[in-house]
CSV table of N, CA and C in Angstrom, one decimal:
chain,number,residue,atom,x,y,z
A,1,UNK,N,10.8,4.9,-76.6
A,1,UNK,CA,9.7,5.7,-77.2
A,1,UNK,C,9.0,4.8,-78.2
A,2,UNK,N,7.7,4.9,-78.2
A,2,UNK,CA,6.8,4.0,-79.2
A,2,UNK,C,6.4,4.8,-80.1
A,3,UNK,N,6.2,4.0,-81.4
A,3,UNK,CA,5.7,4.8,-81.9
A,3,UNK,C,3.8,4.4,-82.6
A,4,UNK,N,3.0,5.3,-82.4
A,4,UNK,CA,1.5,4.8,-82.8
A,4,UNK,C,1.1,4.6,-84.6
A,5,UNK,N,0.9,3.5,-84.9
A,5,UNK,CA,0.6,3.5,-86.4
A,5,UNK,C,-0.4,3.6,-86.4
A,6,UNK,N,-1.2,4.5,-87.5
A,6,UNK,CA,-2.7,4.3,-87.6
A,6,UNK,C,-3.2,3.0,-88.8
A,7,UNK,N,-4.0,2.2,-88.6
A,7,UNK,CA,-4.5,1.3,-89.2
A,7,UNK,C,-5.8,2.1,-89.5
A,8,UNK,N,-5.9,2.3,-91.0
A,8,UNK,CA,-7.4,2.7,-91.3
A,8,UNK,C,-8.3,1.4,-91.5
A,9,UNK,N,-9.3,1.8,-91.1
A,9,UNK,CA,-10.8,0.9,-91.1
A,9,UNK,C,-10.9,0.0,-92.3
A,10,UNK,N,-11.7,-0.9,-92.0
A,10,UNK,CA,-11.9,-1.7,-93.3
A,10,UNK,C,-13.4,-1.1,-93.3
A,11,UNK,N,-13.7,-0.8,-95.0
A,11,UNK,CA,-15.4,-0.4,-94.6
A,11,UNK,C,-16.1,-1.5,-94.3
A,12,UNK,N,-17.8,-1.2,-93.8
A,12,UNK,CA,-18.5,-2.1,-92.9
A,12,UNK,C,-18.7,-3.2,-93.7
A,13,UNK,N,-19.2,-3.0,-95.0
A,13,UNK,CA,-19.3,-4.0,-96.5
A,13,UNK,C,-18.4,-3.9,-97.4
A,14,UNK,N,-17.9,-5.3,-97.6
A,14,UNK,CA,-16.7,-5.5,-98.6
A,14,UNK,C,-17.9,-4.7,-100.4
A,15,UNK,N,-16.9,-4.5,-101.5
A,15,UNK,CA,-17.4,-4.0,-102.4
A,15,UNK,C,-18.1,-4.2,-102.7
A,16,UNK,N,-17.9,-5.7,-103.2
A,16,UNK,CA,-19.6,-6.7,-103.9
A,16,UNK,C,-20.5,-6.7,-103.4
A,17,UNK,N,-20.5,-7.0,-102.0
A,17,UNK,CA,-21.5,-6.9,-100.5
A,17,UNK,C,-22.2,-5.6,-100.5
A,18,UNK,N,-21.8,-4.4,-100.8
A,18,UNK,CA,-21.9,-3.3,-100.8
A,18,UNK,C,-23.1,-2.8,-102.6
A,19,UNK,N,-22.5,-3.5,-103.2
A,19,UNK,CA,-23.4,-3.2,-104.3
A,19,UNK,C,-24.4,-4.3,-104.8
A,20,UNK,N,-24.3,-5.6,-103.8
A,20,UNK,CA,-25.2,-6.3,-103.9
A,20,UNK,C,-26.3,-5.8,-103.3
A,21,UNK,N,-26.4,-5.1,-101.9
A,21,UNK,CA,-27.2,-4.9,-101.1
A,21,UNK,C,-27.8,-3.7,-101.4
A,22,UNK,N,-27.4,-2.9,-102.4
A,22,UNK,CA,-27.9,-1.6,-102.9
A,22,UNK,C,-28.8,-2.0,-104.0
A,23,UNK,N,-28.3,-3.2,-105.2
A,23,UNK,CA,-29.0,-3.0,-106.5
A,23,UNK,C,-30.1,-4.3,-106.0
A,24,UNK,N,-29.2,-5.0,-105.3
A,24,UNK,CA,-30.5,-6.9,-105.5
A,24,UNK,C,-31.9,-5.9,-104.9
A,25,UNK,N,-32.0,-5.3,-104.1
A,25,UNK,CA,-33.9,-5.3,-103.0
A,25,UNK,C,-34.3,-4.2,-104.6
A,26,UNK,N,-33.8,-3.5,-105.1
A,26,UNK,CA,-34.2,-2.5,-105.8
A,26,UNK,C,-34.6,-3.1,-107.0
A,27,UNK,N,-33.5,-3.9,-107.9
A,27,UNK,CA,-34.1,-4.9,-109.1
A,27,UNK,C,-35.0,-6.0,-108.4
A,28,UNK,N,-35.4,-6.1,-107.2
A,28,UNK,CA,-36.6,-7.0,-107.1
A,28,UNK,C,-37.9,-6.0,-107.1
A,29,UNK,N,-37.7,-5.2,-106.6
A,29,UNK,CA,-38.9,-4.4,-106.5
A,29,UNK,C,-39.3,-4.1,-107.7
A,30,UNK,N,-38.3,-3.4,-108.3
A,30,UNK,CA,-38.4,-3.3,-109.9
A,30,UNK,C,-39.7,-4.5,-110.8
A,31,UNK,N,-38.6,-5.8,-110.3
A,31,UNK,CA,-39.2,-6.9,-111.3
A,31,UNK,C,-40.7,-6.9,-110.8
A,32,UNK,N,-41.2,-6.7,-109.1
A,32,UNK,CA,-42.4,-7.1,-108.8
A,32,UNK,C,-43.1,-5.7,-109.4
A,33,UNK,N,-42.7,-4.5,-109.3
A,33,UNK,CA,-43.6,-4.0,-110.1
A,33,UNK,C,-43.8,-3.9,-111.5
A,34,UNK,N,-42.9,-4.5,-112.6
A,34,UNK,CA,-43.1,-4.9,-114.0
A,34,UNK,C,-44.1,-6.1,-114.1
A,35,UNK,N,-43.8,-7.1,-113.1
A,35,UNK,CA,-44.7,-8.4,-113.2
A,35,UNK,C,-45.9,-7.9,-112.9
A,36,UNK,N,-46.6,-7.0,-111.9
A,36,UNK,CA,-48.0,-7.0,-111.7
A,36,UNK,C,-48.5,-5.8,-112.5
A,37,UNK,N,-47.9,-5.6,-113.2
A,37,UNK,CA,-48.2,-4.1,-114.1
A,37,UNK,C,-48.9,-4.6,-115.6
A,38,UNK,N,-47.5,-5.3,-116.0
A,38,UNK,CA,-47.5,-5.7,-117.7
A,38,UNK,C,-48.9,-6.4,-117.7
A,39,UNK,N,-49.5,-7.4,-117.3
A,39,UNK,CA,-50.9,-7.8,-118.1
A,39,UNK,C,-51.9,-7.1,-117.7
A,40,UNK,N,-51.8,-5.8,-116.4
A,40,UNK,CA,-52.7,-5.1,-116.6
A,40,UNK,C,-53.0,-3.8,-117.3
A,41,UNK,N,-52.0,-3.7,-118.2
A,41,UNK,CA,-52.2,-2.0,-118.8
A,41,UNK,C,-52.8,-2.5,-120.1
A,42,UNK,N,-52.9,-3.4,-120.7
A,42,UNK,CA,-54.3,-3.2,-121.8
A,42,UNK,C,-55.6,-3.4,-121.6
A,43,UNK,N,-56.0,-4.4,-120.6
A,43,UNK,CA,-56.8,-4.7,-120.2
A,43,UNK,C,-57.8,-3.6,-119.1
A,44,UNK,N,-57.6,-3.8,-117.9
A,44,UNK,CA,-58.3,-3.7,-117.1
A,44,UNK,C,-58.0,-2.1,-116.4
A,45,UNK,N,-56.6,-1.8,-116.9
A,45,UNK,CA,-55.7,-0.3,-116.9
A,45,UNK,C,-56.6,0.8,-117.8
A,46,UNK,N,-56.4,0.0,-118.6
A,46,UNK,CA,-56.9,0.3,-120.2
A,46,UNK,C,-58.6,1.1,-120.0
A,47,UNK,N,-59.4,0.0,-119.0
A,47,UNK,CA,-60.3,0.6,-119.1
A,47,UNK,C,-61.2,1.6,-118.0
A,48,UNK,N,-60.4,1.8,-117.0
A,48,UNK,CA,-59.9,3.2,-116.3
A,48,UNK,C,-60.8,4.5,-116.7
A,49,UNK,N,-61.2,5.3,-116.2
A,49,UNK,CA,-61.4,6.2,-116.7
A,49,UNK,C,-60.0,7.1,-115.6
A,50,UNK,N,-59.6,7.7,-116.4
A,50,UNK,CA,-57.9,8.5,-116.2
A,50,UNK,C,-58.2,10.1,-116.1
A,51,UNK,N,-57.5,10.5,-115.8
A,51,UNK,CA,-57.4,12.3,-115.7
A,51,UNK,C,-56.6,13.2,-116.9
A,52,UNK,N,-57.1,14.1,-117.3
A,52,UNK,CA,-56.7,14.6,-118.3
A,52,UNK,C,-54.9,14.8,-118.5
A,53,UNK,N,-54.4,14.8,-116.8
A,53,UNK,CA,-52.5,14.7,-116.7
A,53,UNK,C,-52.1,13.1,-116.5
A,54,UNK,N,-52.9,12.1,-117.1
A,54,UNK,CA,-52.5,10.8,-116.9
A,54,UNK,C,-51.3,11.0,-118.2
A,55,UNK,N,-50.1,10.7,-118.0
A,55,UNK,CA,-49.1,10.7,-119.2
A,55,UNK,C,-49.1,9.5,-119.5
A,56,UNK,N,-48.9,9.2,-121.1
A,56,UNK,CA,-49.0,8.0,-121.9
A,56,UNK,C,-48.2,6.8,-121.6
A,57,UNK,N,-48.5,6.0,-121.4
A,57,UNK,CA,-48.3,4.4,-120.7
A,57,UNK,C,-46.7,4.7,-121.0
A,58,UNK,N,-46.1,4.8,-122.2
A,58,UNK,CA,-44.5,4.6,-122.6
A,58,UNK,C,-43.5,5.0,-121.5
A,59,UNK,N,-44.1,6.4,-120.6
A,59,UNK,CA,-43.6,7.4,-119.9
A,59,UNK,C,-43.1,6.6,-118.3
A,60,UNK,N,-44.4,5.6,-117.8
A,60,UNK,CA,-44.0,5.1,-116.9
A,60,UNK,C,-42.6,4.0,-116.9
A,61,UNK,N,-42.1,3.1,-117.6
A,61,UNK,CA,-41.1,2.5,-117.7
A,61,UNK,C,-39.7,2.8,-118.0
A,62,UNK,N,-40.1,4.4,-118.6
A,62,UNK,CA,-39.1,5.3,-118.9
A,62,UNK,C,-38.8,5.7,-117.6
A,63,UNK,N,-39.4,6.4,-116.8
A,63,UNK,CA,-39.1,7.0,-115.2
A,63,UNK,C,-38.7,6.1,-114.4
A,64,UNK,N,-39.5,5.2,-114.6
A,64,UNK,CA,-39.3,4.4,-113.0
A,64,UNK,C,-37.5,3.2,-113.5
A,65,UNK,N,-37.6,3.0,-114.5
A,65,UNK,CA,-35.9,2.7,-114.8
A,65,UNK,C,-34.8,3.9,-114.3
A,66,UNK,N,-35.5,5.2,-115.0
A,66,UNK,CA,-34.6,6.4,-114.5
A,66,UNK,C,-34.2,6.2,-112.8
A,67,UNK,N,-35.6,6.4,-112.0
A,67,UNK,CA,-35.5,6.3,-111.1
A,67,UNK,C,-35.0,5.3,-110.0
A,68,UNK,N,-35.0,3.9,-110.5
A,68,UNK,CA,-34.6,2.7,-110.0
A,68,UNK,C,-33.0,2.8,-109.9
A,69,UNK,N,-32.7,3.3,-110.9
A,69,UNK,CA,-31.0,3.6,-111.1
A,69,UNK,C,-30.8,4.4,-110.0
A,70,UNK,N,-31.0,5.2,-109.6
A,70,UNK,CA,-30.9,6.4,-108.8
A,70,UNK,C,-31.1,5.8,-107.2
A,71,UNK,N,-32.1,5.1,-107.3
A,71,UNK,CA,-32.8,4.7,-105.8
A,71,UNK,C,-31.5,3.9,-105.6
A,72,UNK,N,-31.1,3.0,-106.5
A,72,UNK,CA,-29.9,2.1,-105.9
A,72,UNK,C,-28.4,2.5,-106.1
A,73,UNK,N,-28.3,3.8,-106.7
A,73,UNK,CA,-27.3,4.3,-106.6
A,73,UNK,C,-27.2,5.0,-105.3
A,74,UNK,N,-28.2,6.0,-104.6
A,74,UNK,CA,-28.9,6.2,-103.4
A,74,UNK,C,-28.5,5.3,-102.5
A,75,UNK,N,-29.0,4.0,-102.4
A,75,UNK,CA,-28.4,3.1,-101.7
A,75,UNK,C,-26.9,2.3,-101.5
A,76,UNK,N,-26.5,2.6,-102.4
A,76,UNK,CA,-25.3,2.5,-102.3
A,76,UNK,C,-24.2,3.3,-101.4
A,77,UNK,N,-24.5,4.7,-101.7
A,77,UNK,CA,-23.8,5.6,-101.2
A,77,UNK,C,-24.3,5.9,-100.2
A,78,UNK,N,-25.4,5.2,-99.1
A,78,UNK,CA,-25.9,5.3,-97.9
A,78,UNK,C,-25.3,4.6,-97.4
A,79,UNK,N,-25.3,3.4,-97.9
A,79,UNK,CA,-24.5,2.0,-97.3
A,79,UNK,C,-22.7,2.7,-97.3
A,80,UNK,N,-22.3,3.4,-98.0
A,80,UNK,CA,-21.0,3.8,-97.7
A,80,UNK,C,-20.6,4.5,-96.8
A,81,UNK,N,-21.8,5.1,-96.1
A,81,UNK,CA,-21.9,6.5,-95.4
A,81,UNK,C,-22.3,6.1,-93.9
A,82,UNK,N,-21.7,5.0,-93.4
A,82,UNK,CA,-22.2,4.4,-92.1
A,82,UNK,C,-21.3,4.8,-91.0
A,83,UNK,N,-20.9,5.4,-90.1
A,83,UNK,CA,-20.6,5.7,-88.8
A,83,UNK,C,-19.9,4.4,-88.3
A,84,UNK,N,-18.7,4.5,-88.4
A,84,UNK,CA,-18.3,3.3,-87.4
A,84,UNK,C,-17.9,3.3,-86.0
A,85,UNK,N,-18.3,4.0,-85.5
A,85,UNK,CA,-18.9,4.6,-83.4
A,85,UNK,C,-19.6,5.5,-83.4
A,86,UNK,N,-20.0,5.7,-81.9
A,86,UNK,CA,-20.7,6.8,-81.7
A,86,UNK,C,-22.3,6.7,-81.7
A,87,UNK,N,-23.0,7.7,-81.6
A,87,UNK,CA,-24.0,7.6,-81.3
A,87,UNK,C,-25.0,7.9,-82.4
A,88,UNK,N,-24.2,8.3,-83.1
A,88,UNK,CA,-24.7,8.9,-85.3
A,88,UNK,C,-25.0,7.4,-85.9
A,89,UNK,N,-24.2,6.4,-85.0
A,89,UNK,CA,-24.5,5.2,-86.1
A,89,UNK,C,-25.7,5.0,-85.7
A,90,UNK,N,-26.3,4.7,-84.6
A,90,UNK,CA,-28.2,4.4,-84.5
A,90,UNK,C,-29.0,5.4,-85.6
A,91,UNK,N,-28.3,6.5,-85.4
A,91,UNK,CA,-28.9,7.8,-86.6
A,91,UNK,C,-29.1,7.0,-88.2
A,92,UNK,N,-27.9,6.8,-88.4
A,92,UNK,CA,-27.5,5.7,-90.0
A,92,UNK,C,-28.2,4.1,-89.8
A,93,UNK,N,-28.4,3.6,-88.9
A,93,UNK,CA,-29.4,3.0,-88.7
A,93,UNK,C,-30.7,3.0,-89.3
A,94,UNK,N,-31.0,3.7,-88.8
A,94,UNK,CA,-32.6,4.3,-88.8
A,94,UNK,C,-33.1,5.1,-90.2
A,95,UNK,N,-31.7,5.3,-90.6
A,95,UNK,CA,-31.9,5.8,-92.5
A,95,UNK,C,-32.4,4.7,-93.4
A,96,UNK,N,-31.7,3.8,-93.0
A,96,UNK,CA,-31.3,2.7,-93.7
A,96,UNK,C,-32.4,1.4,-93.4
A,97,UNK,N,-33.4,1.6,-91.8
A,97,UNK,CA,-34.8,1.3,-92.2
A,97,UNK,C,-35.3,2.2,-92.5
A,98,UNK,N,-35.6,3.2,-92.9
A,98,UNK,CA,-36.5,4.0,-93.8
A,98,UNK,C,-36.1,3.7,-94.5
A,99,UNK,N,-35.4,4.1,-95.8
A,99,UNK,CA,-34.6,3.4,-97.0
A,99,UNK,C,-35.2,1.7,-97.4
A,100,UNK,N,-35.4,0.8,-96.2
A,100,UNK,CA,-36.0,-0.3,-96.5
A,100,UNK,C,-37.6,-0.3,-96.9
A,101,UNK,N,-38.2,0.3,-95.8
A,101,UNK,CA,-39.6,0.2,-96.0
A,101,UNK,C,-40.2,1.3,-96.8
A,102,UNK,N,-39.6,2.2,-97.1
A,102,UNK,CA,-40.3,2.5,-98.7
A,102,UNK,C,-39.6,2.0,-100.0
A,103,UNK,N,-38.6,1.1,-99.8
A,103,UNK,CA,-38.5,0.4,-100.6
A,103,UNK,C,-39.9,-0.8,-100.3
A,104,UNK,N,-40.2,-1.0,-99.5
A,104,UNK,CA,-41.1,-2.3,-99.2
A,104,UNK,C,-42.3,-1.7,-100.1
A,105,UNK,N,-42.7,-0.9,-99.2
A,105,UNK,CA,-43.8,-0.1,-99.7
A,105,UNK,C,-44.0,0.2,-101.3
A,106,UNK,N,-42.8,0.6,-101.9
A,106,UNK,CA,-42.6,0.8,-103.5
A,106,UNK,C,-43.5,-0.8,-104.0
A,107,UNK,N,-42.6,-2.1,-103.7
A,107,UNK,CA,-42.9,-3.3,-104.2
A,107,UNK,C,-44.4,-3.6,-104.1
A,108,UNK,N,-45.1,-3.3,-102.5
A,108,UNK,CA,-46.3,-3.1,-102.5
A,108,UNK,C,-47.5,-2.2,-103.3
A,109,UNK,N,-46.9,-1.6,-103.7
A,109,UNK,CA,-48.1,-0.7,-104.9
A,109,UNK,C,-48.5,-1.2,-105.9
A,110,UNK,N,-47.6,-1.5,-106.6
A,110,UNK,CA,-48.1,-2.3,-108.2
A,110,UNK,C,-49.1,-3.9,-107.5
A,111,UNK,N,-48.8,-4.1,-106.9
A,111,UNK,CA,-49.6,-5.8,-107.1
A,111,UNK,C,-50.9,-5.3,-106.1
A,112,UNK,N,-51.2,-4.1,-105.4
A,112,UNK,CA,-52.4,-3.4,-104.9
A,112,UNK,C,-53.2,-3.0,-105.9
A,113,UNK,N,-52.8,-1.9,-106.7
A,113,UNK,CA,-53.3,-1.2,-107.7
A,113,UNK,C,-53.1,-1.8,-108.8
A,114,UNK,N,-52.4,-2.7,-109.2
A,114,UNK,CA,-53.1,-3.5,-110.7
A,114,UNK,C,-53.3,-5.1,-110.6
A,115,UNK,N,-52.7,-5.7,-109.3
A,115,UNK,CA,-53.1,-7.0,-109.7
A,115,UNK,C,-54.6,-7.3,-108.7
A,116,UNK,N,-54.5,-6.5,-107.8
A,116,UNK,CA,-55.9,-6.9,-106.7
A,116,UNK,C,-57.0,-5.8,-107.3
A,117,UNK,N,-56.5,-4.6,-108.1
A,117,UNK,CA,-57.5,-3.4,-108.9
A,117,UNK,C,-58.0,-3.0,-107.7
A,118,UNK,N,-57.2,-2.5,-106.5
A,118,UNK,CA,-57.4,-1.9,-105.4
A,118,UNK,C,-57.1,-0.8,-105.2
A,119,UNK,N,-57.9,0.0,-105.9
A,119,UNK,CA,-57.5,1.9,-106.2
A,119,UNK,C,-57.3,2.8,-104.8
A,120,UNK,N,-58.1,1.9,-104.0
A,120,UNK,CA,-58.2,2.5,-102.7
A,120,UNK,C,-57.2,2.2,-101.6
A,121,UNK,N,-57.1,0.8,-101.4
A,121,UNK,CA,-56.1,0.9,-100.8
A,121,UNK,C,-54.8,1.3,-101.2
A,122,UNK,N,-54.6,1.0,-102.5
A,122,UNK,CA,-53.3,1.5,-103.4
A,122,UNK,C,-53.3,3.1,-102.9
A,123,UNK,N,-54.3,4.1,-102.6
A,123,UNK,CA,-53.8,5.1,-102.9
A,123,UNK,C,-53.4,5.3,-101.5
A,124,UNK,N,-53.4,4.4,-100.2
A,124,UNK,CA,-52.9,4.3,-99.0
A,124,UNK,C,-51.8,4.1,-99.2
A,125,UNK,N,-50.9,3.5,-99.5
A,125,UNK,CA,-50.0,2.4,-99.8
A,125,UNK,C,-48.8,3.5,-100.2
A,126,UNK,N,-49.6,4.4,-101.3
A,126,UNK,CA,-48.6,5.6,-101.9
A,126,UNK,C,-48.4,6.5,-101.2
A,127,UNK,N,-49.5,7.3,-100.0
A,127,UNK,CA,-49.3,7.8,-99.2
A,127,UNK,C,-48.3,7.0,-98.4
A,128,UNK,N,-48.1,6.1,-97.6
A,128,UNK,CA,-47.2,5.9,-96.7
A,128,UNK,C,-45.9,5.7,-97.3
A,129,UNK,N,-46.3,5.7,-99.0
A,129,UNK,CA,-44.8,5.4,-99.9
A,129,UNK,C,-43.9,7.4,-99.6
A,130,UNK,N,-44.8,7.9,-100.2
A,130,UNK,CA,-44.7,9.2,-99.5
A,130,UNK,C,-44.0,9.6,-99.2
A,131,UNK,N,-44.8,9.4,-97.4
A,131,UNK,CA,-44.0,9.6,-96.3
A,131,UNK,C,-42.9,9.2,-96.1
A,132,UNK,N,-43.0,7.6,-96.5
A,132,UNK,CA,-41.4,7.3,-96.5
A,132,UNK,C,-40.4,8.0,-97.3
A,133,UNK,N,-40.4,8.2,-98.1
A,133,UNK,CA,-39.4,8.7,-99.2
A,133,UNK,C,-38.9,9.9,-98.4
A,134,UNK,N,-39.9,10.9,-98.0
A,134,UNK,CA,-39.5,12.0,-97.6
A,134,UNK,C,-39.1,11.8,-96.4
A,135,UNK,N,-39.4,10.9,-95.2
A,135,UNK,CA,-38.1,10.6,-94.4
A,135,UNK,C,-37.0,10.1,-94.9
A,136,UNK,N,-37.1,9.5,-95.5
A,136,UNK,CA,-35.9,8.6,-95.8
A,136,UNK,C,-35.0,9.7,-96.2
A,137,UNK,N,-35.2,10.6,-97.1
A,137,UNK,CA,-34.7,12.0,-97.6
A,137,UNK,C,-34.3,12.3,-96.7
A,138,UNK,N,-35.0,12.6,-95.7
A,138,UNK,CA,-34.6,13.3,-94.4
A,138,UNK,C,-33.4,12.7,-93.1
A,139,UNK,N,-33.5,11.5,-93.5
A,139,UNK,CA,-32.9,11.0,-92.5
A,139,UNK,C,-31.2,10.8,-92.9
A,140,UNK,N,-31.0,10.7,-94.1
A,140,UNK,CA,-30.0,10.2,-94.9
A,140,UNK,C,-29.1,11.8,-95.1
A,141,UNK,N,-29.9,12.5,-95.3
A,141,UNK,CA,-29.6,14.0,-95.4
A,141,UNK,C,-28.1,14.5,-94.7
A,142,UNK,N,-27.9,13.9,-93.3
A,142,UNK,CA,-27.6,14.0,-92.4
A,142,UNK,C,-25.6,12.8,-92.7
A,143,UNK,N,-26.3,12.0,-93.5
A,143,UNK,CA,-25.2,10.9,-93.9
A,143,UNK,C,-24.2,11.2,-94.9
A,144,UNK,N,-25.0,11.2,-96.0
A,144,UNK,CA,-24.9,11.3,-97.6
A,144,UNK,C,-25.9,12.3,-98.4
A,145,UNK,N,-25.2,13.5,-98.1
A,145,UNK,CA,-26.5,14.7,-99.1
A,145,UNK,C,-26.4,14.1,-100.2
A,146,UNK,N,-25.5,13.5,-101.3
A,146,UNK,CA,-25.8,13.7,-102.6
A,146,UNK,C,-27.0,12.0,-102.1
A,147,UNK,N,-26.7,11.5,-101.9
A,147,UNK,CA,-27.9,10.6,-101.3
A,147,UNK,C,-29.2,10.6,-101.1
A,148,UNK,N,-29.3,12.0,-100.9
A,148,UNK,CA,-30.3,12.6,-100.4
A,148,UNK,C,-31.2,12.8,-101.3
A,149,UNK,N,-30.0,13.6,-102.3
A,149,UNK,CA,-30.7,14.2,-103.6
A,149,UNK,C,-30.9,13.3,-104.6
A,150,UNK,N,-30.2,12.4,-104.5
A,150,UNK,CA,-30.3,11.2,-105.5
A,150,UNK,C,-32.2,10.9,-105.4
A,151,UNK,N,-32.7,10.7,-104.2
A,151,UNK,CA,-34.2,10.5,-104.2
A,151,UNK,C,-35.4,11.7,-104.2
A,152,UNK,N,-34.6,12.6,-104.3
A,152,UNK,CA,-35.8,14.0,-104.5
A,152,UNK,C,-36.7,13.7,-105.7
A,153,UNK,N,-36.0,13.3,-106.9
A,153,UNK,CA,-36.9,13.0,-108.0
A,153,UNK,C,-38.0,11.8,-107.4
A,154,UNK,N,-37.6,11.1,-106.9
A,154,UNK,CA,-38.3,10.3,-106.7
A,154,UNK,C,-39.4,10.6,-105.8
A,155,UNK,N,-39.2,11.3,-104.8
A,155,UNK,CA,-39.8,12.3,-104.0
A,155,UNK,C,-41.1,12.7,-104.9
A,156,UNK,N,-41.0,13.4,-106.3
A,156,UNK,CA,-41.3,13.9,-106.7
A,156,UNK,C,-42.4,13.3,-107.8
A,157,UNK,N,-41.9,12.3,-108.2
A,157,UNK,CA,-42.6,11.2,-108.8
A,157,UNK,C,-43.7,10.6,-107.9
A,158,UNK,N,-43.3,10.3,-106.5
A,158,UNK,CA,-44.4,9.7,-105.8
A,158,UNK,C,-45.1,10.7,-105.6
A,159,UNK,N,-45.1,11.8,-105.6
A,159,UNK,CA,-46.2,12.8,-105.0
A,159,UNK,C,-46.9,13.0,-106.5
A,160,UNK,N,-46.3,12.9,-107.4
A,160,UNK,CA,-47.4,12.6,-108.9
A,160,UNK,C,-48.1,11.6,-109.0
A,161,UNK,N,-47.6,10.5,-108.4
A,161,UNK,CA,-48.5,9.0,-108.7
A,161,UNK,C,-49.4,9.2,-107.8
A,162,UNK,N,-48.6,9.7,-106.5
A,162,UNK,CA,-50.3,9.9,-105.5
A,162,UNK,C,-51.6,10.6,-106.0
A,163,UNK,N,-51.6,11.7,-106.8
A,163,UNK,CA,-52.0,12.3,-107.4
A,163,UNK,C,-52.8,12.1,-108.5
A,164,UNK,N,-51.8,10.9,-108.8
A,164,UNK,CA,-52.6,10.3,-110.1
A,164,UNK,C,-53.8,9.3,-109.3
A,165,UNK,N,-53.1,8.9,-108.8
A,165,UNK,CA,-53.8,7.2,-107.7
A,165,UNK,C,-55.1,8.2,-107.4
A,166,UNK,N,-55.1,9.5,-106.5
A,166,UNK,CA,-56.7,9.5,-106.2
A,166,UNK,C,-57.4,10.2,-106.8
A,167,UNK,N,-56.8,10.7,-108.1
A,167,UNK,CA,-57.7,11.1,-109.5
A,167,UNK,C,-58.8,9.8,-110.2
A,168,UNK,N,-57.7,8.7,-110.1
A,168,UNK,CA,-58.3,7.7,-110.4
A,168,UNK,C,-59.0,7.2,-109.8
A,169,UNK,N,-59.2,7.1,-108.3
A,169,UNK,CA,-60.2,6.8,-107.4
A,169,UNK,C,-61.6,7.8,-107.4
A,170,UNK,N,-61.0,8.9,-107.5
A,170,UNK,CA,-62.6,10.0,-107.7
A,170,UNK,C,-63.4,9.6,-109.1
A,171,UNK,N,-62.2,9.1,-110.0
A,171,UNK,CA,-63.3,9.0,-111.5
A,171,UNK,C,-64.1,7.9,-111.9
A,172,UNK,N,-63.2,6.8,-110.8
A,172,UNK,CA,-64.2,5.2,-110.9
A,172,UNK,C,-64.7,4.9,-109.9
């Protein structure tokens, strides 16, 4: 008589691997939107005409830290939440490009809207930022709910910058 041992899995990414790949794309995005931001908010930000719910410059670096924390805590716990067979992993796939390209899309906004002063295309950019988020929401949902929820704020923030983005396009 034999007897069957079970050998549990090793996960798909060792630990470091795992929280490298959650925080490094996120602190880059981060840094590219601090770099194309900072020399334009006295200058050329500054002289904007804004909407009466534009909140005071201090507010954005406050959020989007909050948020950045979150996005790659989000990523982390997606990246944990990967299917090892079956036909759910293509599903966890496909989160995890969504997850990429509105992270892509995030890095893309700041250097549209303040380093090229492209109010218009920027306010494209946010739309497809959007969309992605709310798939990516949607797709992950399915993996990792607190995952999920970890980017609702965020969700929620982008649908205020959009908001802000074509305020600012109707007033200049």
């Amino acid at each position: 008589m034999s007897t069957v041992t079970h050998v549990p899995e090793r996960p798909a990414l060792g630990p470091v691997l795992r929280i490298a790949a959650a925080v490094l794309p996120v602190a880059a995005t981060a840094i590219v939107g601090s770099v194309s931001t900072q020399g334009e908010i006295p200058g050329w930000y500054a002289g904007l005409n804004k909407p009466a719910f534009n909140p005071p410059n201090w507010i954005f670096p406050v959020a989007w830290t909050i948020l950045y924390t979150m996005i790659a805590y989000a990523a982390w716990r997606l990246l944990g939440a990967m299917p090892r067979t079956g036909p759910s992993r293509q599903g966890w796939w496909l989160a995890i490009l969504a997850f990429a390209v509105q992270l892509a899309l995030n890095a893309a906004w700041s250097p549209v809207f303040f380093t090229a002063h492209a109010v218009g295309p920027a306010l494209v950019v946010v739309v497809a930022l959007l969309v992605m988020v709310l798939w990516t929401i949607r797709l992950s949902w399915r993996f990792d709910r607190p995952a999920a929820w970890l980017l609702v704020p965020y969700a929620a923030w982008v649908a205020f910058a959009t908001l802000l983005n074509a305020a600012i396009l109707r007033l200049n």
